């Protein structure tokens, strides 16, 4: 029998996706769960709800709580935290590059972008920042960006985001089991993995 | 040295406050933490953010996720779950009664209201339902409701809600330590208690 698998849906502008991206591989491996990394864009989902900015900016009380909560989480997980300016960063280019990469390289790129963005406060909306991340992974920035900006790859990311919307993802990060159980939030990662393992028993 | 204490802020219309109310006493007692039960009204806080209804109704994607999540939580905690109609229930009367009660009786009343509302789907906005809960606790419904509806008690609840707003509570339930660390959500109860204990060491 095949082992359990889980889809990890994330958006590069999402703060809570940062600790989730740093935690998911080890926790899933410890339980024998495969992780499929699914970059998508929250923008269209938020726009469908009438939001034209991050809810953490639209609702400052939630924003203040979130940043303090992120401080606690990052301290507990021994992750650096530095807020990028402006927040949120436009995450479209990073998501396009993640979409064009496969498997382990997509996971490595994703972690590297989150580290740059929320660990170092870098403006990952900038092409030069993304190019630097790609190059640090030993890939050709020029070729990778060309692939990422192809129409076929742009369409692929659009289809991914449409799939997220069709699934009813309420935000990011989300963990979705093979039975389409949705768990929303970095703090639900362990529960999602336990559910995925339990469903396979 | 005095032991740790935590403020448990809840709104009777809040779904996630239901499992929190059922869990908080035992978990706090196991860690030697005192719980102060703080009923308040989310309505004024939501209105300040431009919401005139529950965010779970305004944003149906979040609402669908929340109800499924509540099903999972209640199954795991062996709590009954039945959605009241309409949702959310007007929670002002219940909050006024909770405010007029003290100590252990406030906690007992609170759990009984949540059980009626989300365990049995009863319309706790109705005076008759609240009167039945009060009577089942061995109190005089008539006298308790008269106290609850006094101007002094109404003012007390207003001050409580203003305090919640001043603290910057982003929703309900919230757990607030003596150092004003805020933890939002039923799923943060354990973390809040651990923080409260750790701050006393």
XYZ file of C-alpha atoms in Angstrom:
402
model
C 0.000 0.000 0.000
C 1.219 3.474 -0.836
C 2.026 5.794 2.045
C 0.056 8.896 2.899
C 0.567 12.143 1.029
C -0.420 15.694 1.764
C -0.680 18.807 -0.369
C 1.004 21.843 1.166
C -0.618 24.959 -0.312
C 1.256 28.201 0.224
C 1.462 31.780 -0.968
C 4.757 33.655 -0.860
C 3.105 36.763 0.612
C 1.677 34.761 3.531
C 3.492 35.181 6.828
C 2.299 31.982 8.475
C 3.370 30.026 5.385
C 6.983 30.837 6.339
C 7.199 28.693 9.522
C 5.025 26.080 7.838
C 7.463 25.801 4.919
C 10.361 25.442 7.334
C 8.628 22.756 9.421
C 6.698 20.594 6.968
C 9.461 18.421 5.477
C 10.898 17.083 8.750
C 7.528 16.558 10.439
C 6.113 14.777 7.396
C 9.199 12.581 6.988
C 8.981 11.548 10.644
C 5.471 10.225 9.961
C 6.252 8.755 6.532
C 4.029 11.268 4.737
C 4.929 12.587 1.279
C 4.571 16.339 0.762
C 3.457 17.871 -2.522
C 4.439 21.550 -2.568
C 1.626 23.587 -4.131
C 2.390 27.280 -4.677
C -0.651 29.390 -5.449
C -1.805 33.010 -5.386
C -4.131 34.161 -2.620
C -4.877 37.407 -4.499
C -7.719 36.030 -6.648
C -9.260 34.281 -3.596
C -9.074 37.473 -1.538
C -10.440 39.559 -4.415
C -13.427 37.179 -4.575
C -14.109 38.102 -0.941
C -13.845 41.816 -1.681
C -10.343 42.309 -0.284
C -7.868 44.378 -2.274
C -5.071 44.191 0.309
C -3.870 41.765 2.973
C -6.521 41.281 5.674
C -3.689 41.998 8.107
C -3.474 45.512 6.655
C -7.228 45.965 6.186
C -7.841 44.960 9.818
C -5.004 46.464 11.873
C -6.055 44.719 15.102
C -5.541 41.377 13.373
C -2.325 42.626 11.850
C -0.836 43.619 15.203
C -1.814 40.288 16.702
C -0.327 38.380 13.747
C 3.067 40.084 13.935
C 3.350 39.441 17.674
C 2.248 35.843 17.110
C 4.879 35.465 14.379
C 7.528 36.747 16.807
C 6.570 34.063 19.319
C 6.442 31.311 16.699
C 9.768 32.241 15.130
C 11.470 32.476 18.525
C 10.110 29.057 19.462
C 11.190 27.544 16.120
C 14.553 29.367 16.173
C 13.738 31.105 12.888
C 14.855 34.678 12.148
C 12.075 37.214 11.589
C 12.326 40.540 9.813
C 9.325 42.245 8.282
C 9.721 43.125 4.576
C 8.717 46.582 3.383
C 6.224 46.980 1.949
C 4.098 44.202 3.364
C 2.717 42.204 1.692
C 5.278 41.688 -1.050
C 3.991 41.032 -4.543
C 4.535 37.277 -4.729
C 3.664 36.560 -8.349
C 7.211 36.161 -9.679
C 8.260 33.888 -6.803
C 5.154 31.745 -7.340
C 5.871 31.499 -11.074
C 9.425 30.332 -10.416
C 8.268 27.801 -7.816
C 5.741 26.494 -10.337
C 8.367 25.937 -13.003
C 10.636 24.004 -10.633
C 9.913 20.401 -9.646
C 10.196 18.193 -6.595
C 13.068 18.782 -4.208
C 14.246 21.881 -6.079
C 10.812 23.496 -5.657
C 10.970 22.837 -1.920
C 14.503 24.242 -1.673
C 13.574 27.347 -3.671
C 10.483 27.874 -1.538
C 12.368 27.715 1.734
C 15.050 30.024 0.361
C 12.489 32.635 -0.717
C 10.721 32.567 2.669
C 14.061 32.910 4.436
C 14.970 35.924 2.289
C 11.544 37.517 2.678
C 10.679 36.999 6.342
C 14.042 35.962 7.789
C 16.005 38.825 6.187
C 13.208 41.246 5.240
C 14.192 41.267 1.556
C 11.871 42.589 -1.155
C 11.151 39.324 -2.958
C 8.824 41.208 -5.320
C 12.039 42.337 -7.044
C 13.372 40.285 -9.928
C 16.944 40.773 -8.711
C 16.143 39.186 -5.328
C 14.526 36.169 -6.942
C 17.422 35.867 -9.404
C 19.838 35.811 -6.450
C 17.868 33.035 -4.748
C 17.846 30.965 -7.951
C 21.575 31.427 -8.479
C 22.333 30.421 -4.879
C 20.638 27.102 -5.613
C 23.113 26.475 -8.454
C 20.628 27.111 -11.255
C 20.807 29.574 -14.129
C 18.754 32.584 -13.096
C 18.304 33.683 -16.691
C 17.034 30.342 -17.980
C 14.841 29.694 -14.948
C 13.229 33.121 -15.124
C 12.600 32.662 -18.840
C 10.822 29.372 -18.134
C 8.915 30.952 -15.249
C 7.680 33.796 -17.432
C 6.543 31.600 -20.306
C 2.843 31.657 -21.113
C 2.578 27.951 -20.410
C 3.976 28.363 -16.915
C 1.842 31.428 -16.168
C -1.208 29.383 -17.165
C -0.081 26.530 -14.928
C 0.043 28.835 -11.907
C -3.372 30.253 -12.801
C -4.805 26.717 -12.903
C -3.211 25.956 -9.522
C -4.807 29.041 -7.989
C -8.166 28.144 -9.553
C -7.838 24.676 -8.022
C -7.165 26.226 -4.607
C -10.272 28.345 -4.983
C -12.358 25.345 -6.091
C -11.130 23.381 -3.073
C -12.403 26.184 -0.828
C -9.100 27.052 0.765
C -9.824 29.866 3.262
C -6.263 31.216 3.292
C -2.649 30.089 3.465
C -0.987 27.913 4.422
C -3.364 24.993 3.990
C -2.661 21.288 4.233
C -5.022 19.074 2.247
C -5.189 15.313 2.604
C -5.974 12.879 -0.208
C -9.569 12.762 1.083
C -9.724 16.559 0.706
C -9.703 17.351 4.403
C -8.478 20.927 4.693
C -6.387 22.164 7.616
C -5.725 25.893 7.640
C -2.756 27.431 9.380
C 0.789 26.664 10.400
C -0.543 25.555 13.790
C -2.597 22.801 12.153
C 0.316 21.089 10.401
C 0.712 18.315 12.974
C -3.029 17.660 13.035
C -3.137 17.442 9.241
C -0.260 14.967 9.158
C -1.862 12.835 11.869
C -5.117 12.859 9.915
C -3.324 11.826 6.706
C -1.618 8.923 8.479
C -4.821 7.865 10.236
C -6.784 7.811 6.988
C -4.300 5.297 5.575
C -4.638 2.824 8.432
C 4.452 33.609 45.426
C 1.014 33.616 43.857
C 0.356 31.121 41.080
C -0.248 32.051 37.474
C -3.619 33.326 36.276
C -5.111 33.739 32.867
C -8.066 35.729 31.554
C -10.392 33.718 29.336
C -12.250 36.161 27.064
C -15.287 34.741 25.280
C -18.383 35.775 23.361
C -21.480 33.600 23.456
C -21.976 33.908 19.688
C -18.463 32.579 19.018
C -18.279 28.972 17.864
C -14.667 28.304 18.826
C -15.370 29.687 22.314
C -17.543 26.607 22.886
C -14.775 23.959 22.941
C -12.513 26.465 24.712
C -15.062 26.910 27.507
C -15.383 23.151 27.873
C -11.609 22.596 27.974
C -10.154 25.513 29.906
C -10.935 24.547 33.519
C -9.364 21.075 33.480
C -6.308 22.083 31.480
C -5.671 25.120 33.681
C -6.138 23.147 36.895
C -3.644 20.533 35.708
C -1.042 23.307 35.402
C -2.066 25.153 38.568
C -3.299 28.193 36.620
C -6.306 30.211 37.826
C -8.869 31.139 35.188
C -10.786 34.416 35.224
C -13.864 34.087 33.021
C -14.339 37.298 31.017
C -17.545 37.481 28.962
C -17.600 40.292 26.410
C -19.344 41.308 23.205
C -17.516 40.972 19.903
C -20.165 43.107 18.142
C -18.581 46.491 18.920
C -15.114 45.169 17.952
C -16.442 43.805 14.661
C -18.381 46.998 13.971
C -15.139 48.945 14.426
C -13.700 46.849 11.580
C -16.724 47.494 9.369
C -18.431 44.133 9.910
C -22.149 44.064 10.559
C -22.461 40.263 10.672
C -20.277 37.317 11.646
C -17.187 37.101 9.401
C -18.200 33.459 8.943
C -21.367 34.658 7.215
C -19.742 37.579 5.397
C -17.030 35.270 4.027
C -18.748 31.955 3.159
C -15.472 30.188 2.322
C -14.297 30.829 5.884
C -17.703 29.846 7.224
C -17.679 26.471 5.473
C -14.175 25.778 6.707
C -15.087 26.780 10.276
C -18.097 24.458 10.497
C -16.109 21.494 9.189
C -13.298 22.354 11.600
C -15.798 22.541 14.469
C -17.079 19.062 13.507
C -13.560 17.671 13.757
C -12.817 19.446 17.042
C -16.073 18.403 18.690
C -15.651 14.796 17.572
C -12.133 14.761 18.969
C -13.258 16.339 22.263
C -16.407 14.178 22.454
C -18.616 17.269 22.468
C -22.019 17.326 20.763
C -22.396 19.828 17.909
C -25.626 21.224 16.498
C -25.750 24.526 14.662
C -28.276 27.035 16.053
C -30.590 28.877 13.688
C -30.078 31.642 12.994
C -26.327 31.828 13.328
C -24.956 33.819 14.995
C -27.315 34.045 17.942
C -27.735 37.405 19.610
C -25.583 36.864 22.678
C -26.256 40.048 24.645
C -28.622 38.573 27.231
C -26.375 35.592 27.922
C -23.389 37.913 28.337
C -25.323 40.130 30.725
C -26.284 37.151 32.876
C -22.717 35.824 32.874
C -21.514 39.273 33.927
C -23.866 39.402 36.904
C -22.780 35.971 38.159
C -19.475 35.444 39.954
C -16.736 32.846 40.179
C -17.700 29.209 39.825
C -21.334 30.025 39.050
C -20.263 32.184 36.096
C -18.198 29.283 34.754
C -21.074 26.819 35.219
C -23.557 29.160 33.549
C -21.160 29.754 30.660
C -20.641 26.064 29.967
C -24.395 25.432 30.211
C -25.175 28.171 27.681
C -22.570 26.887 25.206
C -23.892 23.362 25.592
C -27.457 24.552 24.905
C -26.390 26.725 21.969
C -23.865 24.596 20.092
C -24.442 21.156 21.652
C -28.240 21.236 21.285
C -28.712 24.028 18.719
C -30.980 26.050 21.013
C -31.775 29.718 20.372
C -29.976 31.259 23.323
C -30.984 34.711 22.085
C -34.387 33.884 23.622
C -35.080 34.930 27.186
C -36.908 31.651 27.843
C -33.839 29.594 26.926
C -31.591 31.635 29.207
C -34.151 31.434 31.999
C -34.179 27.636 31.655
C -30.369 27.502 31.906
C -30.413 29.682 35.031
C -33.118 27.585 36.678
C -31.245 24.358 35.932
C -28.326 25.779 37.947
C -30.622 26.113 40.979
C -30.901 29.910 40.799
C -33.974 32.088 40.548
C -34.402 32.978 36.882
C -36.525 35.989 37.704
C -34.115 37.527 40.207
C -31.031 36.730 38.132
C -32.504 38.248 34.974
C -33.542 41.350 36.909
C -29.953 41.763 38.141
C -28.620 41.076 34.649
C -30.835 43.752 33.098
C -30.008 46.447 35.643
C -28.292 49.549 34.318
C -25.301 48.912 36.549
C -24.782 45.440 35.112
C -25.302 46.578 31.519
C -22.621 49.208 32.122
C -20.303 46.588 33.593
C -20.559 44.490 30.416
C -19.966 47.571 28.271
C -16.802 48.307 30.244
C -15.648 44.713 29.824
C -16.121 44.939 26.052
C -14.305 48.279 25.966
C -11.433 46.651 27.867
C -11.314 43.825 25.316
C -11.130 46.389 22.534
C -8.412 48.364 24.335
C -6.391 45.166 24.780
C -6.549 44.629 21.019
C -8.304 41.281 21.085
C -8.642 40.180 17.452
C -11.600 37.856 18.086
C -12.842 35.186 20.480
C -11.876 33.178 22.336
C -8.725 34.862 23.599
C -6.490 33.916 26.494
C -4.542 36.781 28.030
C -1.737 36.338 30.522
C -0.924 38.727 33.359
C 1.820 40.206 31.155
C -0.854 40.902 28.487
C 0.284 38.253 26.063
C -2.702 37.497 23.855
C -3.399 34.052 22.428
C -6.299 33.882 20.013
C -8.264 30.720 19.363
C -9.297 27.499 21.036
C -6.244 25.842 19.501
C -3.929 28.202 21.404
C -5.234 27.372 24.879
C -2.407 24.993 25.774
C 0.214 27.442 24.509
C -1.320 30.261 26.552
C -1.320 28.163 29.718
C 2.280 27.086 29.159
C 3.239 30.738 28.641
C 1.436 31.778 31.853
C 3.247 29.077 33.849
C 6.604 29.890 32.265
C 6.271 33.602 33.047
C 5.909 32.736 36.751
C 9.097 30.680 36.942
